[in-house]
Short mmCIF file of C-alpha atoms and ligand atoms in Angstrom, two decimals:
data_model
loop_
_atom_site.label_atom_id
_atom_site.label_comp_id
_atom_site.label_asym_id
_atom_site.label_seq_id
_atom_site.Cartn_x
_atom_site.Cartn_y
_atom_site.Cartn_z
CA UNK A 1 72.66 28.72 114.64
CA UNK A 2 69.93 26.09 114.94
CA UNK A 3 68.82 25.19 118.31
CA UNK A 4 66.95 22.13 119.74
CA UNK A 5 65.26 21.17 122.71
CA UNK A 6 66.97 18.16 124.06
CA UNK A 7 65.51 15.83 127.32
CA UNK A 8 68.14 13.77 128.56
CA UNK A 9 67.37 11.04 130.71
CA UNK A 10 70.60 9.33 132.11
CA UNK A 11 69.00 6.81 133.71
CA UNK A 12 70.81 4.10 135.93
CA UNK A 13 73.77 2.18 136.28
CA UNK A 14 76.32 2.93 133.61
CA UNK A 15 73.52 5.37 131.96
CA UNK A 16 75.00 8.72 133.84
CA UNK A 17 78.53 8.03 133.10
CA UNK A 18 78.28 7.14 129.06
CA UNK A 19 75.85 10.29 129.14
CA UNK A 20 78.25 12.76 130.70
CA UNK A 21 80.34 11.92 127.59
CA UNK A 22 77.35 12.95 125.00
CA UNK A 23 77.33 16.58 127.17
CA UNK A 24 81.28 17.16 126.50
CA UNK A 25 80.15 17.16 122.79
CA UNK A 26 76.92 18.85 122.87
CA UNK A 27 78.91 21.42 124.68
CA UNK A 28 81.81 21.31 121.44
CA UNK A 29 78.49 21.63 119.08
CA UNK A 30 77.81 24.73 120.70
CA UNK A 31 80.91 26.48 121.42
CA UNK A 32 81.99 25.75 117.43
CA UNK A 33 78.38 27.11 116.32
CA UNK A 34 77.11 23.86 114.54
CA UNK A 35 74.07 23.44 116.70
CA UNK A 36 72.60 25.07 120.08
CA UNK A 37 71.26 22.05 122.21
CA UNK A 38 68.96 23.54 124.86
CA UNK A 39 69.08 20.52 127.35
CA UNK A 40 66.63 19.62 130.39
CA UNK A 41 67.33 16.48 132.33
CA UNK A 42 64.73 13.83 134.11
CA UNK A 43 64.77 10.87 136.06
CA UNK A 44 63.93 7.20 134.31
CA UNK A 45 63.75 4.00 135.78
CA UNK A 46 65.10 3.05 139.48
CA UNK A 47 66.26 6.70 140.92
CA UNK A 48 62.91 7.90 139.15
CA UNK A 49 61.04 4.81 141.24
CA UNK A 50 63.46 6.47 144.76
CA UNK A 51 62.07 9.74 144.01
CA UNK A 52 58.67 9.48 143.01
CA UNK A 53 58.20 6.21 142.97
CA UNK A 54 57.02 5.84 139.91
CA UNK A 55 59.56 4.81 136.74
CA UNK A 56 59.02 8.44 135.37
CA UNK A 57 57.11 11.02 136.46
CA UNK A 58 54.01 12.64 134.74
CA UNK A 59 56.32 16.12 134.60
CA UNK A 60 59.23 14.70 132.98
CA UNK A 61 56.68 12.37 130.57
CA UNK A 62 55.95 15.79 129.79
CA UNK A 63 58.86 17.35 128.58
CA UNK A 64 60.07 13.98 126.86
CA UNK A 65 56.76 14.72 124.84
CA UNK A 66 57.61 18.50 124.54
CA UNK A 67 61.49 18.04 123.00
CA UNK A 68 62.92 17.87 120.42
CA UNK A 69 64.66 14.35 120.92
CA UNK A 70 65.19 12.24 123.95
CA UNK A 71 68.61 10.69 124.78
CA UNK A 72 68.15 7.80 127.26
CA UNK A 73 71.03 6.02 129.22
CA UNK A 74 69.73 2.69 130.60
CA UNK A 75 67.65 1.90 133.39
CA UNK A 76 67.21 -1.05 136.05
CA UNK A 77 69.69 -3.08 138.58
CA UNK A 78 69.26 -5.59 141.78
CA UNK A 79 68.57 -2.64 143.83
CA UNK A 80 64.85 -2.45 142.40
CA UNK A 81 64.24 -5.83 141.71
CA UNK A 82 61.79 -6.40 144.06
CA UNK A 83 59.83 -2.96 143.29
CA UNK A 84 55.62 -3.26 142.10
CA UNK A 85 55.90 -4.51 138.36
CA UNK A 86 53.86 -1.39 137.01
CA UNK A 87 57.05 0.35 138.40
CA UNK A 88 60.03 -1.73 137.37
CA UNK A 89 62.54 0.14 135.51
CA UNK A 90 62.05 -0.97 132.47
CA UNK A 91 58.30 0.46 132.78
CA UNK A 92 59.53 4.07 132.15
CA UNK A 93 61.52 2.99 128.87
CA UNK A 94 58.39 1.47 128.06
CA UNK A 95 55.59 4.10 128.50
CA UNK A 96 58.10 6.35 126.40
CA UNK A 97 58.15 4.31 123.91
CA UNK A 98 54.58 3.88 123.86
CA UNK A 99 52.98 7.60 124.91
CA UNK A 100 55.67 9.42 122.37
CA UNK A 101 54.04 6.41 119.37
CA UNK A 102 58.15 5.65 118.53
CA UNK A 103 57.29 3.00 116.69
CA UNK A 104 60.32 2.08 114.48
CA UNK A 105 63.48 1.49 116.29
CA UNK A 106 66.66 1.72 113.90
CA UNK A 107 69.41 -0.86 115.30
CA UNK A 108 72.48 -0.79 112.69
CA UNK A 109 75.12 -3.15 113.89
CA UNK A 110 78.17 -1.94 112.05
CA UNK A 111 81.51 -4.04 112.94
CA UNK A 112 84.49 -1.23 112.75
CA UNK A 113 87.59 -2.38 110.98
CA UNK A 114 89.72 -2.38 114.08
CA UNK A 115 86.91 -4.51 115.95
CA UNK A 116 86.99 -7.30 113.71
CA UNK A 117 89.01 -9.45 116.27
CA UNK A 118 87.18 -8.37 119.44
CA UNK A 119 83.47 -10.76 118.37
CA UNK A 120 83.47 -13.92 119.38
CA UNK A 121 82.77 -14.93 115.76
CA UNK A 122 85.76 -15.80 113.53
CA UNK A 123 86.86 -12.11 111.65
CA UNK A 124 85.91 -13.74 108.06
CA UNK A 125 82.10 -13.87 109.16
CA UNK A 126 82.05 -10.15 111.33
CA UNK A 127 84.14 -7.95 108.91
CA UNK A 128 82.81 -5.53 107.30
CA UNK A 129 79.94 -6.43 108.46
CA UNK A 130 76.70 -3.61 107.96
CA UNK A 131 73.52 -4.32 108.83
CA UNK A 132 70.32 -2.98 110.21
CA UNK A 133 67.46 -4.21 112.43
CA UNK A 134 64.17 -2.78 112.21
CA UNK A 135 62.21 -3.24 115.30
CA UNK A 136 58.48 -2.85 115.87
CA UNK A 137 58.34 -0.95 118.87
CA UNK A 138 55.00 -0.10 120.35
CA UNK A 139 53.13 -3.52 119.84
CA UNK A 140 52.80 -7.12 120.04
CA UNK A 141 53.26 -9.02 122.78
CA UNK A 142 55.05 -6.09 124.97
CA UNK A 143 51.80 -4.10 124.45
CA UNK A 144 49.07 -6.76 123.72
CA UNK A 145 46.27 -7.58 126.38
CA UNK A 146 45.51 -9.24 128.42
CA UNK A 147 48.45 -9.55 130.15
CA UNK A 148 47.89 -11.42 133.01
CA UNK A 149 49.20 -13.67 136.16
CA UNK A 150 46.01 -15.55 137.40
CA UNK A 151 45.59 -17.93 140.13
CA UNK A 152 43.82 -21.03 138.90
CA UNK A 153 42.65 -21.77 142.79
CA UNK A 154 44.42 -25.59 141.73
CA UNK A 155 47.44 -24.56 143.04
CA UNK A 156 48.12 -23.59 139.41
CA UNK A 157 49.04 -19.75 138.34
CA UNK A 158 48.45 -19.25 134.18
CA UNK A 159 50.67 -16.36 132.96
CA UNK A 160 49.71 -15.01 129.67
CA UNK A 161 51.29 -12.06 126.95
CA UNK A 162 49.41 -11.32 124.32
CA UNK A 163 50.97 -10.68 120.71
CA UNK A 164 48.80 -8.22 118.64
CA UNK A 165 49.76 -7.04 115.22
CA UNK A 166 47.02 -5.04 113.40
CA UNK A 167 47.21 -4.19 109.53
CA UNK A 168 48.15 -0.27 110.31
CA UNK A 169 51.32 -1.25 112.24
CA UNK A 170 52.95 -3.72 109.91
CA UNK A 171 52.46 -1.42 107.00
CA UNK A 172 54.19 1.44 108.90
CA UNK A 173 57.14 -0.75 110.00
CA UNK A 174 57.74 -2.37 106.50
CA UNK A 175 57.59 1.07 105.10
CA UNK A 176 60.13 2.56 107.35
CA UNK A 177 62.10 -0.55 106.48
CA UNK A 178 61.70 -0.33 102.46
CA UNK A 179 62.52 3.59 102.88
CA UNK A 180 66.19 2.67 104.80
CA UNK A 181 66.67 -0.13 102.62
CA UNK A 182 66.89 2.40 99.28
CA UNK A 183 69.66 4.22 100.49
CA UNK A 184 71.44 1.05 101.57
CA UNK A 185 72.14 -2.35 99.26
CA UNK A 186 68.39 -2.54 98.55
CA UNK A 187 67.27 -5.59 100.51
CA UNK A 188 64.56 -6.44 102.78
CA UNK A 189 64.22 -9.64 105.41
CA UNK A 190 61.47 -10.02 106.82
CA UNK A 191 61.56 -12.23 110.29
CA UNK A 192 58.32 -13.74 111.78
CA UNK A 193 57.26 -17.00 112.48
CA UNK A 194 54.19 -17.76 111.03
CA UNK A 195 54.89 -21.33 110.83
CA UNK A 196 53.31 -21.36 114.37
CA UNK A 197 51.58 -17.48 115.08
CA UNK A 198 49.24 -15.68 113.11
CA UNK A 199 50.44 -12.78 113.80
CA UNK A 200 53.68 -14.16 111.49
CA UNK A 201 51.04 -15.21 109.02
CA UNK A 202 49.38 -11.31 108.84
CA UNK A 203 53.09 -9.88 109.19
CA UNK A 204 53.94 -11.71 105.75
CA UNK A 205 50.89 -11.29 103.88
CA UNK A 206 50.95 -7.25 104.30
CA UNK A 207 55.16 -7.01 104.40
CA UNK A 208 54.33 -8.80 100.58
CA UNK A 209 51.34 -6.15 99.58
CA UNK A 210 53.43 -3.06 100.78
CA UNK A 211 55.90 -4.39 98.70
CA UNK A 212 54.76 -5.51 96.16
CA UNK A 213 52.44 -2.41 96.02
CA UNK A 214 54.92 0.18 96.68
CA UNK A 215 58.93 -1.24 96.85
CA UNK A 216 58.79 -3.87 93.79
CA UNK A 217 62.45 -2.05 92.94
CA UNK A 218 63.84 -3.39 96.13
CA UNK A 219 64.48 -7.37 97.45
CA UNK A 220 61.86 -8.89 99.60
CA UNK A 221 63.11 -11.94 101.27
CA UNK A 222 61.22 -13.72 104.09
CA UNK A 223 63.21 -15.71 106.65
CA UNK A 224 61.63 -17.62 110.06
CA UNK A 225 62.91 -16.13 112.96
CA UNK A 226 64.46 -18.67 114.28
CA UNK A 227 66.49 -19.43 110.95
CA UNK A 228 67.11 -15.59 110.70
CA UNK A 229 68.81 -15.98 114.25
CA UNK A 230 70.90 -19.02 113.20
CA UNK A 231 71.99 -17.04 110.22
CA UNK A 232 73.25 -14.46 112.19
CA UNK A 233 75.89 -16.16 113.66
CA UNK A 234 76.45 -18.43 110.45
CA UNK A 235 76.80 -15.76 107.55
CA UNK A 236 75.11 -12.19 108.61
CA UNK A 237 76.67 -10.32 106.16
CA UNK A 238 73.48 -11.80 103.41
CA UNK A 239 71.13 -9.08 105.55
CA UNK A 240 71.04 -5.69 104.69
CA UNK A 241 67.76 -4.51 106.72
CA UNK A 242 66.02 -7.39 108.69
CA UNK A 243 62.33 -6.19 109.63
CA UNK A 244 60.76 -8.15 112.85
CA UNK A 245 59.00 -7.26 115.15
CA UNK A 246 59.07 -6.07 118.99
CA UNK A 247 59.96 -9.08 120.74
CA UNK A 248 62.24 -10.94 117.70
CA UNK A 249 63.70 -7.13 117.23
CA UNK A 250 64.42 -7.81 121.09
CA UNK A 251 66.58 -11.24 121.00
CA UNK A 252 68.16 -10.20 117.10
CA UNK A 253 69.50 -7.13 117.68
CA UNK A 254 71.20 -8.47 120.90
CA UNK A 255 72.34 -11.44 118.86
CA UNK A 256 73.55 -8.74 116.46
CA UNK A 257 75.23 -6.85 118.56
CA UNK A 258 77.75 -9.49 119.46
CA UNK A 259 78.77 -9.60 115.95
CA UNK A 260 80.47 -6.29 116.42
CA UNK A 261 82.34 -7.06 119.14
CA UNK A 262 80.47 -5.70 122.35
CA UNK A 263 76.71 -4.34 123.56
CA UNK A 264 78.71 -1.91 124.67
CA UNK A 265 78.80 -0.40 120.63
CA UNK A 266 75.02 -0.84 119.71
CA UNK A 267 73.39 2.63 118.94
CA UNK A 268 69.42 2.67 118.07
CA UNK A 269 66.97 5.23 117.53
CA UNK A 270 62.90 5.02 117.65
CA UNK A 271 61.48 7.35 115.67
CA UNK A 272 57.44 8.03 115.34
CA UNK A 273 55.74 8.70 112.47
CA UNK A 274 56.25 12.57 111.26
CA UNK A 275 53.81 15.00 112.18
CA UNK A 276 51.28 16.04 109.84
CA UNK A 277 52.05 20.25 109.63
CA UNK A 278 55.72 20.17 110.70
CA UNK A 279 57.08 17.04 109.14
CA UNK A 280 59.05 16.37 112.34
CA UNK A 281 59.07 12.84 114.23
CA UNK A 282 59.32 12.59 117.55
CA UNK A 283 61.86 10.47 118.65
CA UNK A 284 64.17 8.29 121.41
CA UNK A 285 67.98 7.59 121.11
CA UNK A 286 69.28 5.42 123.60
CA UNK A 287 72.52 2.85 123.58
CA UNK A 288 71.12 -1.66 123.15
CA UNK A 289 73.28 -2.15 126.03
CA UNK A 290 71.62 -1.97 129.62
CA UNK A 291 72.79 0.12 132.73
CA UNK A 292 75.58 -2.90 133.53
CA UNK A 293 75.33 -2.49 137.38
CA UNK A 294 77.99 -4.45 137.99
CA UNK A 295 80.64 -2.30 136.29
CA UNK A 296 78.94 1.16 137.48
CA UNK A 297 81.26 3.87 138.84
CA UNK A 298 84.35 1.81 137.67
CA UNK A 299 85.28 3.61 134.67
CA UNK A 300 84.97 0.59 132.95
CA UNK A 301 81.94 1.90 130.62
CA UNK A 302 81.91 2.02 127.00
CA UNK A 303 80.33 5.00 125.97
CA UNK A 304 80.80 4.46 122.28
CA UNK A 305 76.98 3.17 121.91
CA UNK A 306 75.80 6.36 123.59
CA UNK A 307 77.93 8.46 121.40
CA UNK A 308 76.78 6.82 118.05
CA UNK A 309 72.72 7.37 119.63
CA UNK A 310 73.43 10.87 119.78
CA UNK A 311 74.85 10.02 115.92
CA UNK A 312 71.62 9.05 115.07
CA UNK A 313 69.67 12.32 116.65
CA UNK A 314 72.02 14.12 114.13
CA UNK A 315 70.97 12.17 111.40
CA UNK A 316 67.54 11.76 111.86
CA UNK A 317 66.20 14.85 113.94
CA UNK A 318 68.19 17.27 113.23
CA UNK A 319 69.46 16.98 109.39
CA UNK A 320 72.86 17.15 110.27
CA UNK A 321 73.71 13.61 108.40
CA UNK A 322 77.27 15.23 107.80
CA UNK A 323 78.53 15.70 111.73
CA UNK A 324 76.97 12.00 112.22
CA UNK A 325 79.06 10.71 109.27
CA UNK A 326 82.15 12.68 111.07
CA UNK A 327 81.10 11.03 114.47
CA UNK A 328 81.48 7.79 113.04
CA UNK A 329 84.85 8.88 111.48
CA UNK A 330 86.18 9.60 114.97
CA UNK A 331 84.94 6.65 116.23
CA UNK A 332 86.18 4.25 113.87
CA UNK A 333 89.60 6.94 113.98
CA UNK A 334 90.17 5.86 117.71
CA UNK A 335 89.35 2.44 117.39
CA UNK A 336 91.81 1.93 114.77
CA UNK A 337 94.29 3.92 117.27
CA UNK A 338 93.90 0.95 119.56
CA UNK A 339 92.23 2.95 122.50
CA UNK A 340 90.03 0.03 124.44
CA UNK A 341 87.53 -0.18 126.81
CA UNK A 342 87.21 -3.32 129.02
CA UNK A 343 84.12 -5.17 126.60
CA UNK A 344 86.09 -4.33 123.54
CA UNK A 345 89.74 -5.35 124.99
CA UNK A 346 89.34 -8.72 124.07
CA UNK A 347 92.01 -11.27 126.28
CA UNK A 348 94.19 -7.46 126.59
CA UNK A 349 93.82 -5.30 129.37
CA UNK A 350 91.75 -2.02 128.68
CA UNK A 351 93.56 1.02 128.41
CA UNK A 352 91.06 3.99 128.40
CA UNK A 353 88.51 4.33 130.58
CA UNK A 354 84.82 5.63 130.14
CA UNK A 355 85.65 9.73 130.04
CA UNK A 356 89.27 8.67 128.30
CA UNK A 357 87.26 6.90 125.32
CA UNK A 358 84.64 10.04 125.48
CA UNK A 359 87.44 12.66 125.18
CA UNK A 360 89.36 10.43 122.80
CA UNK A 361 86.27 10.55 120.49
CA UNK A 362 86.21 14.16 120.88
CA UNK A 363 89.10 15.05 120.32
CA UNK A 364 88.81 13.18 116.60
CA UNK A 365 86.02 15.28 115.72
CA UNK A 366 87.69 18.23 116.73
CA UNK A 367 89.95 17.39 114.23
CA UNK A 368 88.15 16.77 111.71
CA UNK A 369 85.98 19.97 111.86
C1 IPM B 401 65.91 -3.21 124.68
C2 IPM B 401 65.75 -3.67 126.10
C3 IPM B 401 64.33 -3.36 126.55
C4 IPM B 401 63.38 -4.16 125.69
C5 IPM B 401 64.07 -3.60 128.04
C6 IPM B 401 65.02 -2.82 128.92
C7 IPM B 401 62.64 -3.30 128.42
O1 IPM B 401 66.08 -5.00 126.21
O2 IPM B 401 65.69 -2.02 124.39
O3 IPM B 401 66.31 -4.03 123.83
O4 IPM B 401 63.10 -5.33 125.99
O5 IPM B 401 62.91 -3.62 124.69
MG1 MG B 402 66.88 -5.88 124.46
#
């Protein structure tokens, strides 16, 4: 039986509770002799910042490089707002994504049959729906520098980000993109706005080159970022994989994830680029949705997103494509039953809880083994 290294970092919030679901079925991989995951587990984000105070420490940085994959929860809540910004939450998330080089984050919003009533959109416009955002991950303006606060001595501050896109890192992205779109309907957006930034203007000169160098058999279409939004919510079934990057990746795939009903059912992974000798990528799953503070230790968690993440390690580090095609079975199998948590209950009252959806989901892919 294969085994893997796996570094789990639960994370804050509702991160600990949708993660203790993932470990039932890492345990049921094991005991049924798909797959031997080997896991290790760190502290991200505020109870990394309480115990070391820093928003990871330089040992578990290490063994997130060291594994095979990393499954993150969600980090941050009012308890830390007021921490250093180099040691915010969201820091650790950050230097992960940056130190490990995952620079293409996968975000498919898929809206499950049973779902199609629970998005605020009419069901017309959100069934059926299958799309996929490809985010840059490790540049522009979350990167770029400077990156400052300065005190103009006026009684003026000037805040400035920096978006930086260099040739190297929009080829990459629009690769991975073109790649993903072949084994889908074989259709590319590409989102920038370079109506206004050059950075827009360099992202859709070398998304058309790669393209038109190496994907001519597949549809380039390039859409402002702002229209692409709109779109979204008017018609989003015309996208098939929408390429952006960091910060429009940011808004859209939140945007997107409304369209299937709740945050609380957006998987993504962030993959880097494979290595050279053993063809393997390094790579990041962790749920869109954040670590929901407000609803932590209630139960009232969905842990569907964190389930389908760990769908995505299957697929995508560790070749089992068929036991994430069966994950999404059971999924879509209990939705259909009508088990609901509290995001995805619409105007109803929820009737499973956090470990009750977990087990639930289980359960279906015990079945279907
Ligand atoms: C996301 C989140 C992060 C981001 C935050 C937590 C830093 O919103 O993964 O979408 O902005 O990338
Ligand atoms: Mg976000």
């Amino acid at each position: 039986m294969a085994s893997y290294n796996l570094f789990l970092l639960p994370g804050d919030g509702i991160g600990p509770e949708v993660m203790a679901e993932v470990e039932k079925i890492l345990a049921w991989f094991k005991a049924k002799g798909i797959a031997s995951f080997n896991t290790d587990r760190g502290l991200v984000g505020g109870c990394a910042y309480d115990a070391h105070g820093a928003a990871i420490s330089e040992a578990d940085m290490e063994k997130a490089m060291a594994a095979d994959a990393v499954l993150f929860g969600a980090v941050g809540g009012p308890k830390w707002d007021k921490v250093p910004y180099d040691v915010r939450p969201e820091a650790g998330l950050l230097r992960l994504r940056k130190d490990l080089g995952l620079f293409a984050n996968l975000r498919p919003a898929i809206c499950y049959p049973a779902l199609a009533d629970a998005s605020s959109l009419k069901k017309d416009v959100v069934e059926g729906l299958d799309i996929l955002i490809v985010r840059e991950l490790t540049g522009g303006v979350y990167f770029g520098e400077p990156k400052t606060i300065t005190d103009l001595g006026n009684g003026q501050k000037r805040g400035i980000d920096t978006q930086v896109y260099d040739t190297f890192e929009i080829e990459r992205i629009s690769r991975v993109a073109f790649e993903l779109a072949k084994t889908r309907k074989g259709k590319v957006s590409s989102a920038e706005k370079r109506n206004v930034m050059k950075t827009g203007v360099l992202w859709n000169e070398i998304v058309t080159r790669v393209h038109k160098e190496e994907y001519s058999s597949i549809q380039l279409e390039h859409v402002l970022a702002d229209n692409c939004a709109m779109q979204l919510v008017r018609w989003p079934k015309q996208y098939d994989v929408i390429v952006t990057d960091n910060l429009f990746g940011d808004v859209l795939s939140d945007v997107a994830a409304m369209l299937t009903g709740s945050l609380g059912m957006l998987p993504s992974a962030s993959l880097g680029a494979p290595d050279a000798k053993t063809k393997r990528r390094k790579a990041l799953y962790e749920p869109v949705h954040g670590s929901a503070p407000d609803i932590a230790g209630t139960g009232a968690a969905n842990p569907i997103a964190m389930i389908a993440s760990f769908g995505m390690a299957l697929r995508y580090s560790f070749g089992l494509g068929e036991w994430a095609d069966k994950l999404d079975q059971a999924i879509s199998a209990v939705l259909a039953k009508g088990l609901r948590t509290k995001d995805i209950a619409g105007d109803k009252p929820a009737n499973a809880t956090t470990s009750q959806m977990g087990e639930a989901i289980l359960q279906e892919i015990q079945a279907l083994a």
